[in-house]
Amino acid sequence: MTEIPRLALTPGEPAGIGPDLCIAAAQQPHAAELVAVCDPDLLASRAATLGLPLTLDAFDPEQPARPSAPGRLRVDAAATLAAPVVPGLLDSANATYVLDTLRAGCAGCLSGRWDALVTGPVHKGILNEAGLTFSGHTEFLAQHCARGAEPVPTPVMLLAAPGLRVALATTHLPLAAVPEAITAPRLEHIIRVLVTSLREAFGIPQPRILVCGLNPHAGEGGHLGGEEQQVLIPLIARLRAEGLALEGPLPADTAFVPQQLEQADAVLAMYHDQGLPVLKHLGFGRAVNVTLGLPIIRTSVDHGTALDLAGSGRADGGSLKAAIALASEMVQARNSGTAIRISERP
């Protein structure tokens, strides 16, 4: 493992803003070595469109890691585009290329070639239109992180913004399907992955987690729903008896007030739109999607492909910059045990 973090960077959908963001990131200094895993012609062409200086250097794993100079970027040409790219115009011919870059990035992290994977936004629709099975980065990477006869990891989605970390008990489920998914085995797995990850990947010895209830007022003693009484309260009591620092179930409308968050290291929300609107209001454009429970470190931007902005020079690179910085910090925390602090709250 290198002292300077070596990060694989996949630009995602070639017609979207991912290449723009990678090129913009290359204009700035970083505490890590960035290696774009993609077709170098894509970056060269987009840099010319944007009018930004960019020198591409072939990645050499035998060379010691060192931060790239501004205006330069290392490239691992692990995949080749099948068709020319027009910014903003999707082409299903390049769908396989997108997944090939992800496979290469994941495999390289598993082998130690890179210390972490930072992913740009993909377009699920064009991947599915091309006949490929793809429901999201998280599920795809979990499948490719399975080793031999070991079961596929069940990852946990965490989003981090300045002042707040939110993990999700359920992700992209219809709201009507959420109550059935709130089971003791599922929640116990998620809580244990969250605690372990905060200890090992974030360097927090005894993480304190606020657990939201599912129903309004956390069920109001069973009068507004039974999931808290039947599942959450007994599970939290059992895990607290083991020494885990859990608080809850808390009404979601008061779990995010400053007094509650002051000493918390993360909040566990029961469903997507319970926790993420708060986080994105606090830090949209600076938030990072982190996949927990995998044998690799993976961070990602918190936005989509923004096809209408591709090649325009108007894409906001704040989330990618934050994803790169957090990946670097997670590598260093894993290697040294240094805690990653939640930055100042506004």
mmCIF file of C-alpha atoms in Angstrom:
data_model
loop_
_atom_site.group_PDB
_atom_site.id
_atom_site.type_symbol
_atom_site.label_atom_id
_atom_site.label_comp_id
_atom_site.label_asym_id
_atom_site.label_seq_id
_atom_site.Cartn_x
_atom_site.Cartn_y
_atom_site.Cartn_z
ATOM 1 C CA MET A 1 0.000 0.000 0.000
ATOM 2 C CA THR A 2 1.376 3.405 -0.960
ATOM 3 C CA GLU A 3 1.839 6.360 1.405
ATOM 4 C CA ILE A 4 0.222 8.657 -1.161
ATOM 5 C CA PRO A 5 -3.262 7.288 -1.935
ATOM 6 C CA ARG A 6 -3.583 6.042 -5.507
ATOM 7 C CA LEU A 7 -7.180 6.443 -6.665
ATOM 8 C CA ALA A 8 -8.861 4.919 -9.710
ATOM 9 C CA LEU A 9 -11.272 7.397 -11.293
ATOM 10 C CA THR A 10 -14.004 6.168 -13.651
ATOM 11 C CA PRO A 11 -15.671 9.017 -15.593
ATOM 12 C CA GLY A 12 -18.940 7.119 -16.088
ATOM 13 C CA GLU A 13 -21.235 7.886 -19.033
ATOM 14 C CA PRO A 14 -18.940 9.269 -21.775
ATOM 15 C CA ALA A 15 -21.611 11.618 -23.171
ATOM 16 C CA GLY A 16 -22.312 13.122 -19.737
ATOM 17 C CA ILE A 17 -20.414 15.493 -17.490
ATOM 18 C CA GLY A 18 -18.184 12.801 -15.961
ATOM 19 C CA PRO A 19 -15.296 13.421 -18.397
ATOM 20 C CA ASP A 20 -15.663 17.189 -17.880
ATOM 21 C CA LEU A 21 -15.380 16.758 -14.135
ATOM 22 C CA CYS A 22 -12.312 14.523 -14.394
ATOM 23 C CA ILE A 23 -10.590 17.088 -16.621
ATOM 24 C CA ALA A 24 -11.532 19.909 -14.247
ATOM 25 C CA ALA A 25 -10.220 17.872 -11.297
ATOM 26 C CA ALA A 26 -6.925 17.420 -13.135
ATOM 27 C CA GLN A 27 -6.480 21.200 -13.200
ATOM 28 C CA GLN A 28 -6.183 21.250 -9.388
ATOM 29 C CA PRO A 29 -3.646 19.828 -6.924
ATOM 30 C CA HIS A 30 -4.688 16.780 -4.878
ATOM 31 C CA ALA A 31 -3.223 14.861 -1.960
ATOM 32 C CA ALA A 32 -3.591 11.655 -3.998
ATOM 33 C CA GLU A 33 -2.512 10.255 -7.336
ATOM 34 C CA LEU A 34 -5.485 10.167 -9.714
ATOM 35 C CA VAL A 35 -5.621 7.515 -12.415
ATOM 36 C CA ALA A 36 -8.472 7.823 -14.915
ATOM 37 C CA VAL A 37 -9.656 4.374 -16.004
ATOM 38 C CA CYS A 38 -11.044 5.087 -19.456
ATOM 39 C CA ASP A 39 -10.317 5.627 -23.134
ATOM 40 C CA PRO A 40 -7.698 8.412 -23.243
ATOM 41 C CA ASP A 41 -9.129 9.706 -26.535
ATOM 42 C CA LEU A 42 -12.323 10.612 -24.660
ATOM 43 C CA LEU A 43 -10.464 12.884 -22.254
ATOM 44 C CA ALA A 44 -8.287 14.422 -24.961
ATOM 45 C CA SER A 45 -11.321 15.222 -27.116
ATOM 46 C CA ARG A 46 -13.373 16.663 -24.236
ATOM 47 C CA ALA A 47 -10.446 18.764 -22.981
ATOM 48 C CA ALA A 48 -10.179 20.290 -26.446
ATOM 49 C CA THR A 49 -13.927 21.012 -26.426
ATOM 50 C CA LEU A 50 -13.638 22.661 -23.013
ATOM 51 C CA GLY A 51 -10.489 24.544 -23.939
ATOM 52 C CA LEU A 52 -8.632 23.213 -20.904
ATOM 53 C CA PRO A 53 -4.977 22.145 -20.891
ATOM 54 C CA LEU A 54 -4.491 18.420 -20.325
ATOM 55 C CA THR A 55 -1.478 16.182 -20.728
ATOM 56 C CA LEU A 56 -2.247 12.486 -20.430
ATOM 57 C CA ASP A 57 0.405 10.153 -19.026
ATOM 58 C CA ALA A 58 0.126 6.372 -19.324
ATOM 59 C CA PHE A 59 -0.227 4.845 -15.865
ATOM 60 C CA ASP A 60 2.759 2.758 -14.776
ATOM 61 C CA PRO A 61 2.035 0.673 -11.644
ATOM 62 C CA GLU A 62 5.760 0.084 -11.167
ATOM 63 C CA GLN A 63 6.356 3.768 -10.513
ATOM 64 C CA PRO A 64 5.836 5.125 -6.988
ATOM 65 C CA ALA A 65 2.608 7.009 -6.428
ATOM 66 C CA ARG A 66 2.926 10.761 -6.668
ATOM 67 C CA PRO A 67 0.310 13.485 -7.035
ATOM 68 C CA SER A 68 -0.249 14.569 -10.623
ATOM 69 C CA ALA A 69 0.810 18.090 -11.496
ATOM 70 C CA PRO A 70 -2.043 20.458 -12.416
ATOM 71 C CA GLY A 71 -2.913 20.031 -16.086
ATOM 72 C CA ARG A 72 -1.707 16.414 -16.160
ATOM 73 C CA LEU A 73 -3.596 13.173 -15.552
ATOM 74 C CA ARG A 74 -2.537 9.545 -15.539
ATOM 75 C CA VAL A 75 -4.676 7.186 -17.582
ATOM 76 C CA ASP A 76 -5.147 3.429 -17.539
ATOM 77 C CA ALA A 77 -6.589 2.604 -20.959
ATOM 78 C CA ALA A 78 -8.489 -0.429 -19.686
ATOM 79 C CA ALA A 79 -11.382 0.015 -22.128
ATOM 80 C CA THR A 80 -11.921 1.443 -25.597
ATOM 81 C CA LEU A 81 -14.942 3.338 -26.840
ATOM 82 C CA ALA A 82 -17.003 1.513 -29.457
ATOM 83 C CA ALA A 83 -18.318 4.691 -31.091
ATOM 84 C CA PRO A 84 -17.367 8.399 -31.237
ATOM 85 C CA VAL A 85 -18.789 10.466 -28.385
ATOM 86 C CA VAL A 86 -20.873 13.601 -28.849
ATOM 87 C CA PRO A 87 -21.330 15.483 -25.550
ATOM 88 C CA GLY A 88 -24.952 15.279 -24.469
ATOM 89 C CA LEU A 89 -25.912 12.542 -26.951
ATOM 90 C CA LEU A 90 -26.309 9.036 -25.521
ATOM 91 C CA ASP A 91 -25.177 6.085 -27.629
ATOM 92 C CA SER A 92 -25.962 2.524 -26.535
ATOM 93 C CA ALA A 93 -22.938 1.316 -28.515
ATOM 94 C CA ASN A 94 -20.745 2.580 -25.657
ATOM 95 C CA ALA A 95 -22.731 0.899 -22.880
ATOM 96 C CA THR A 96 -20.399 -2.094 -22.568
ATOM 97 C CA TYR A 97 -17.434 0.285 -22.441
ATOM 98 C CA VAL A 98 -18.897 1.990 -19.357
ATOM 99 C CA LEU A 99 -19.183 -1.295 -17.473
ATOM 100 C CA ASP A 100 -15.726 -2.378 -18.627
ATOM 101 C CA THR A 101 -14.220 0.674 -16.916
ATOM 102 C CA LEU A 102 -16.044 -0.224 -13.704
ATOM 103 C CA ARG A 103 -14.880 -3.833 -13.873
ATOM 104 C CA ALA A 104 -11.300 -2.691 -14.349
ATOM 105 C CA GLY A 105 -11.525 -0.181 -11.511
ATOM 106 C CA CYS A 106 -13.011 -2.731 -9.116
ATOM 107 C CA ALA A 107 -10.533 -5.474 -10.073
ATOM 108 C CA GLY A 108 -7.618 -3.088 -9.650
ATOM 109 C CA CYS A 109 -8.731 -2.145 -6.143
ATOM 110 C CA LEU A 110 -9.158 -5.792 -5.171
ATOM 111 C CA SER A 111 -5.648 -6.604 -6.420
ATOM 112 C CA GLY A 112 -4.032 -3.614 -4.701
ATOM 113 C CA ARG A 113 -3.284 -1.791 -7.933
ATOM 114 C CA TRP A 114 -5.293 1.155 -6.558
ATOM 115 C CA ASP A 115 -6.216 2.093 -3.002
ATOM 116 C CA ALA A 116 -9.770 3.235 -3.726
ATOM 117 C CA LEU A 117 -12.314 3.729 -6.490
ATOM 118 C CA VAL A 118 -14.002 7.056 -7.236
ATOM 119 C CA THR A 119 -16.872 6.802 -9.715
ATOM 120 C CA GLY A 120 -18.490 9.384 -11.974
ATOM 121 C CA PRO A 121 -22.180 9.271 -12.901
ATOM 122 C CA VAL A 122 -23.566 6.598 -15.215
ATOM 123 C CA HIS A 123 -26.847 6.582 -17.135
ATOM 124 C CA LYS A 124 -28.849 3.497 -16.120
ATOM 125 C CA GLY A 125 -31.377 3.978 -18.897
ATOM 126 C CA ILE A 126 -28.897 3.670 -21.770
ATOM 127 C CA LEU A 127 -27.223 0.673 -20.131
ATOM 128 C CA ASN A 128 -30.568 -1.120 -19.845
ATOM 129 C CA GLU A 129 -31.542 -0.043 -23.355
ATOM 130 C CA ALA A 130 -28.377 -1.769 -24.582
ATOM 131 C CA GLY A 131 -29.609 -5.007 -23.045
ATOM 132 C CA LEU A 132 -27.275 -4.919 -20.024
ATOM 133 C CA THR A 133 -28.491 -5.758 -16.538
ATOM 134 C CA PHE A 134 -27.571 -2.808 -14.359
ATOM 135 C CA SER A 135 -29.519 -1.449 -11.398
ATOM 136 C CA GLY A 136 -26.769 0.764 -9.995
ATOM 137 C CA HIS A 137 -23.106 1.103 -9.090
ATOM 138 C CA THR A 138 -23.651 -0.354 -5.629
ATOM 139 C CA GLU A 139 -25.159 -3.639 -6.786
ATOM 140 C CA PHE A 140 -22.735 -3.965 -9.715
ATOM 141 C CA LEU A 141 -19.674 -3.498 -7.511
ATOM 142 C CA ALA A 142 -21.030 -5.899 -4.885
ATOM 143 C CA GLN A 143 -21.294 -8.615 -7.545
ATOM 144 C CA HIS A 144 -17.749 -7.952 -8.756
ATOM 145 C CA CYS A 145 -16.338 -7.903 -5.235
ATOM 146 C CA ALA A 146 -17.582 -11.445 -4.524
ATOM 147 C CA ARG A 147 -14.632 -13.765 -4.051
ATOM 148 C CA GLY A 148 -14.817 -17.426 -4.975
ATOM 149 C CA ALA A 149 -17.512 -19.262 -3.053
ATOM 150 C CA GLU A 150 -18.086 -16.368 -0.661
ATOM 151 C CA PRO A 151 -21.566 -14.814 -0.779
ATOM 152 C CA VAL A 152 -22.065 -11.510 -2.572
ATOM 153 C CA PRO A 153 -21.554 -8.669 -0.067
ATOM 154 C CA THR A 154 -24.690 -6.789 0.981
ATOM 155 C CA PRO A 155 -23.490 -3.188 0.830
ATOM 156 C CA VAL A 156 -24.832 -0.174 2.694
ATOM 157 C CA MET A 157 -25.292 3.267 1.141
ATOM 158 C CA LEU A 158 -23.936 6.209 3.103
ATOM 159 C CA LEU A 159 -24.047 9.822 1.974
ATOM 160 C CA ALA A 160 -21.731 12.324 3.583
ATOM 161 C CA ALA A 161 -21.908 16.114 3.434
ATOM 162 C CA PRO A 162 -20.279 18.804 5.558
ATOM 163 C CA GLY A 163 -21.742 18.281 9.016
ATOM 164 C CA LEU A 164 -23.753 15.113 8.383
ATOM 165 C CA ARG A 165 -23.520 11.432 7.452
ATOM 166 C CA VAL A 166 -26.719 9.542 6.566
ATOM 167 C CA ALA A 167 -26.932 5.790 5.979
ATOM 168 C CA LEU A 168 -30.004 4.159 4.465
ATOM 169 C CA ALA A 169 -31.817 1.057 5.688
ATOM 170 C CA THR A 170 -33.559 0.808 2.290
ATOM 171 C CA THR A 171 -32.542 2.500 -0.938
ATOM 172 C CA HIS A 172 -34.494 2.544 -4.192
ATOM 173 C CA LEU A 173 -37.744 0.949 -3.097
ATOM 174 C CA PRO A 174 -41.283 2.172 -3.698
ATOM 175 C CA LEU A 175 -42.570 3.717 -0.491
ATOM 176 C CA ALA A 176 -45.270 1.040 -0.217
ATOM 177 C CA ALA A 177 -42.561 -1.658 -0.103
ATOM 178 C CA VAL A 178 -40.509 -0.069 2.684
ATOM 179 C CA PRO A 179 -42.390 -1.353 5.799
ATOM 180 C CA GLU A 180 -42.031 -4.973 4.696
ATOM 181 C CA ALA A 181 -38.285 -4.443 4.238
ATOM 182 C CA ILE A 182 -37.806 -3.136 7.798
ATOM 183 C CA THR A 183 -36.854 -6.464 9.374
ATOM 184 C CA ALA A 184 -34.608 -7.205 12.333
ATOM 185 C CA PRO A 185 -32.056 -9.259 10.318
ATOM 186 C CA ARG A 186 -31.754 -6.558 7.652
ATOM 187 C CA LEU A 187 -31.399 -3.720 10.145
ATOM 188 C CA GLU A 188 -28.923 -5.639 12.280
ATOM 189 C CA HIS A 189 -26.723 -6.265 9.231
ATOM 190 C CA ILE A 190 -26.868 -2.603 8.218
ATOM 191 C CA ILE A 191 -26.085 -1.350 11.725
ATOM 192 C CA ARG A 192 -23.143 -3.732 12.093
ATOM 193 C CA VAL A 193 -21.725 -2.754 8.685
ATOM 194 C CA LEU A 194 -22.186 0.925 9.539
ATOM 195 C CA VAL A 195 -20.467 0.576 12.919
ATOM 196 C CA THR A 196 -17.594 -1.481 11.500
ATOM 197 C CA SER A 197 -17.093 0.942 8.609
ATOM 198 C CA LEU A 198 -17.109 4.006 10.846
ATOM 199 C CA ARG A 199 -14.475 2.305 12.984
ATOM 200 C CA GLU A 200 -12.253 0.943 10.223
ATOM 201 C CA ALA A 201 -12.768 3.299 7.267
ATOM 202 C CA PHE A 202 -13.405 6.508 9.220
ATOM 203 C CA GLY A 203 -11.208 5.832 12.255
ATOM 204 C CA ILE A 204 -13.973 6.419 14.855
ATOM 205 C CA PRO A 205 -13.427 3.998 17.779
ATOM 206 C CA GLN A 206 -16.941 4.137 19.253
ATOM 207 C CA PRO A 207 -19.329 5.608 16.691
ATOM 208 C CA ARG A 208 -22.612 7.058 17.948
ATOM 209 C CA ILE A 209 -25.526 6.421 15.603
ATOM 210 C CA LEU A 210 -28.970 7.990 15.667
ATOM 211 C CA VAL A 211 -31.608 5.538 14.391
ATOM 212 C CA CYS A 212 -34.753 7.047 12.907
ATOM 213 C CA GLY A 213 -38.136 5.488 13.389
ATOM 214 C CA LEU A 214 -40.171 4.517 10.341
ATOM 215 C CA ASN A 215 -43.476 6.143 11.261
ATOM 216 C CA PRO A 216 -44.418 9.688 12.275
ATOM 217 C CA HIS A 217 -43.387 10.387 15.889
ATOM 218 C CA ALA A 218 -41.531 7.030 15.801
ATOM 219 C CA GLY A 219 -44.864 5.242 15.933
ATOM 220 C CA GLU A 220 -46.320 7.210 18.890
ATOM 221 C CA GLY A 221 -46.090 4.165 21.171
ATOM 222 C CA GLY A 222 -47.649 1.902 18.541
ATOM 223 C CA HIS A 223 -50.605 4.159 17.728
ATOM 224 C CA LEU A 224 -49.101 5.328 14.407
ATOM 225 C CA GLY A 225 -47.536 2.048 13.289
ATOM 226 C CA GLY A 226 -46.055 -1.064 14.833
ATOM 227 C CA GLU A 227 -42.564 -1.340 13.300
ATOM 228 C CA GLU A 228 -40.906 0.558 16.134
ATOM 229 C CA GLN A 229 -42.454 -1.610 18.852
ATOM 230 C CA GLN A 230 -42.072 -4.878 16.983
ATOM 231 C CA VAL A 231 -38.657 -4.462 15.326
ATOM 232 C CA LEU A 232 -36.678 -1.338 16.116
ATOM 233 C CA ILE A 233 -36.965 -1.036 19.905
ATOM 234 C CA PRO A 234 -36.067 -4.692 20.679
ATOM 235 C CA LEU A 235 -33.187 -4.694 18.158
ATOM 236 C CA ILE A 236 -31.695 -1.426 19.399
ATOM 237 C CA ALA A 237 -31.955 -2.616 23.023
ATOM 238 C CA ARG A 238 -30.163 -5.880 22.187
ATOM 239 C CA LEU A 239 -27.358 -4.157 20.272
ATOM 240 C CA ARG A 240 -26.946 -1.509 22.977
ATOM 241 C CA ALA A 241 -26.529 -4.336 25.489
ATOM 242 C CA GLU A 242 -23.542 -5.437 23.374
ATOM 243 C CA GLY A 243 -22.015 -1.998 23.776
ATOM 244 C CA LEU A 244 -23.041 -0.316 20.519
ATOM 245 C CA ALA A 245 -23.759 3.406 20.904
ATOM 246 C CA LEU A 246 -27.219 3.622 19.379
ATOM 247 C CA GLU A 247 -29.939 6.180 20.063
ATOM 248 C CA GLY A 248 -33.523 5.657 18.999
ATOM 249 C CA PRO A 249 -35.798 4.996 17.398
ATOM 250 C CA LEU A 250 -36.092 8.771 17.080
ATOM 251 C CA PRO A 251 -38.843 10.694 15.298
ATOM 252 C CA ALA A 252 -37.274 11.664 11.971
ATOM 253 C CA ASP A 253 -38.574 15.219 12.225
ATOM 254 C CA THR A 254 -36.421 15.838 15.313
ATOM 255 C CA ALA A 255 -33.497 13.466 14.664
ATOM 256 C CA PHE A 256 -31.788 16.051 12.458
ATOM 257 C CA VAL A 257 -31.921 19.025 14.825
ATOM 258 C CA PRO A 258 -28.518 20.426 15.859
ATOM 259 C CA GLN A 259 -28.834 19.285 19.476
ATOM 260 C CA GLN A 260 -29.226 15.652 18.364
ATOM 261 C CA LEU A 261 -26.521 15.796 15.700
ATOM 262 C CA GLU A 262 -23.953 17.526 17.905
ATOM 263 C CA GLN A 263 -22.381 14.284 19.162
ATOM 264 C CA ALA A 264 -23.589 11.916 16.427
ATOM 265 C CA ASP A 265 -21.296 10.299 13.885
ATOM 266 C CA ALA A 266 -24.102 9.130 11.581
ATOM 267 C CA VAL A 267 -27.856 8.931 11.221
ATOM 268 C CA LEU A 268 -29.574 5.766 10.000
ATOM 269 C CA ALA A 269 -32.694 6.654 7.988
ATOM 270 C CA MET A 270 -35.286 4.015 7.209
ATOM 271 C CA TYR A 271 -35.854 5.036 3.580
ATOM 272 C CA HIS A 272 -34.404 7.172 0.797
ATOM 273 C CA ASP A 273 -36.526 10.300 1.121
ATOM 274 C CA GLN A 274 -36.495 10.301 4.907
ATOM 275 C CA GLY A 275 -32.805 11.156 5.182
ATOM 276 C CA LEU A 276 -31.487 12.373 1.858
ATOM 277 C CA PRO A 277 -33.551 15.571 1.457
ATOM 278 C CA VAL A 278 -32.016 16.844 4.699
ATOM 279 C CA LEU A 279 -28.504 15.926 3.617
ATOM 280 C CA LYS A 280 -28.842 17.374 0.124
ATOM 281 C CA HIS A 281 -30.354 20.580 1.456
ATOM 282 C CA LEU A 282 -27.325 20.875 3.703
ATOM 283 C CA GLY A 283 -24.672 20.063 1.129
ATOM 284 C CA PHE A 284 -25.878 19.453 -2.428
ATOM 285 C CA GLY A 285 -22.931 19.671 -4.783
ATOM 286 C CA ARG A 286 -20.582 18.840 -1.899
ATOM 287 C CA ALA A 287 -22.092 15.509 -0.857
ATOM 288 C CA VAL A 288 -20.421 12.156 -1.449
ATOM 289 C CA ASN A 289 -21.971 8.718 -1.915
ATOM 290 C CA VAL A 290 -19.956 6.065 -0.054
ATOM 291 C CA THR A 291 -20.501 2.318 -0.408
ATOM 292 C CA LEU A 292 -19.946 0.494 2.886
ATOM 293 C CA GLY A 293 -19.583 -3.250 3.368
ATOM 294 C CA LEU A 294 -17.372 -3.935 0.334
ATOM 295 C CA PRO A 295 -13.749 -5.100 0.517
ATOM 296 C CA ILE A 296 -12.764 -1.924 -1.366
ATOM 297 C CA ILE A 297 -13.163 1.792 -0.666
ATOM 298 C CA ARG A 298 -15.595 3.376 -3.111
ATOM 299 C CA THR A 299 -16.869 6.944 -3.209
ATOM 300 C CA SER A 300 -18.979 8.667 -5.843
ATOM 301 C CA VAL A 301 -20.602 11.920 -6.831
ATOM 302 C CA ASP A 302 -24.102 12.683 -5.568
ATOM 303 C CA HIS A 303 -25.565 13.686 -8.950
ATOM 304 C CA GLY A 304 -26.389 12.336 -12.396
ATOM 305 C CA THR A 305 -24.949 12.666 -15.881
ATOM 306 C CA ALA A 306 -26.381 16.165 -16.597
ATOM 307 C CA LEU A 307 -26.326 15.598 -20.357
ATOM 308 C CA ASP A 308 -27.422 19.167 -21.041
ATOM 309 C CA LEU A 309 -24.233 20.480 -19.406
ATOM 310 C CA ALA A 310 -21.754 18.075 -21.014
ATOM 311 C CA GLY A 311 -19.041 19.887 -22.925
ATOM 312 C CA SER A 312 -20.341 23.308 -21.870
ATOM 313 C CA GLY A 313 -17.817 24.105 -19.156
ATOM 314 C CA ARG A 314 -20.689 24.863 -16.737
ATOM 315 C CA ALA A 315 -20.688 21.592 -14.765
ATOM 316 C CA ASP A 316 -20.070 21.974 -11.026
ATOM 317 C CA GLY A 317 -17.191 19.742 -9.934
ATOM 318 C CA GLY A 318 -17.738 20.182 -6.185
ATOM 319 C CA SER A 319 -19.097 16.699 -5.550
ATOM 320 C CA LEU A 320 -16.285 14.942 -7.450
ATOM 321 C CA LYS A 321 -13.715 17.040 -5.623
ATOM 322 C CA ALA A 322 -15.319 16.024 -2.322
ATOM 323 C CA ALA A 323 -15.448 12.358 -3.391
ATOM 324 C CA ILE A 324 -11.727 12.411 -4.218
ATOM 325 C CA ALA A 325 -10.869 14.092 -0.914
ATOM 326 C CA LEU A 326 -12.988 11.674 1.141
ATOM 327 C CA ALA A 327 -11.542 8.618 -0.643
ATOM 328 C CA SER A 328 -8.052 9.888 0.184
ATOM 329 C CA GLU A 329 -9.009 10.445 3.819
ATOM 330 C CA MET A 330 -10.568 6.971 4.063
ATOM 331 C CA VAL A 331 -7.398 5.354 2.711
ATOM 332 C CA GLN A 332 -5.295 7.253 5.216
ATOM 333 C CA ALA A 333 -7.723 6.465 8.069
ATOM 334 C CA ARG A 334 -7.637 2.768 7.160
ATOM 335 C CA ASN A 335 -3.836 2.766 7.087
ATOM 336 C CA SER A 336 -3.168 4.913 10.141
ATOM 337 C CA GLY A 337 -6.317 4.787 12.271
ATOM 338 C CA THR A 338 -6.692 8.569 12.178
ATOM 339 C CA ALA A 339 -10.329 9.617 12.594
ATOM 340 C CA ILE A 340 -12.142 11.501 9.845
ATOM 341 C CA ARG A 341 -13.952 14.375 11.484
ATOM 342 C CA ILE A 342 -17.285 15.716 10.292
ATOM 343 C CA SER A 343 -16.416 19.183 9.077
ATOM 344 C CA GLU A 344 -17.919 22.305 10.603
ATOM 345 C CA ARG A 345 -21.678 22.595 10.450
ATOM 346 C CA PRO A 346 -23.047 25.780 8.870
#
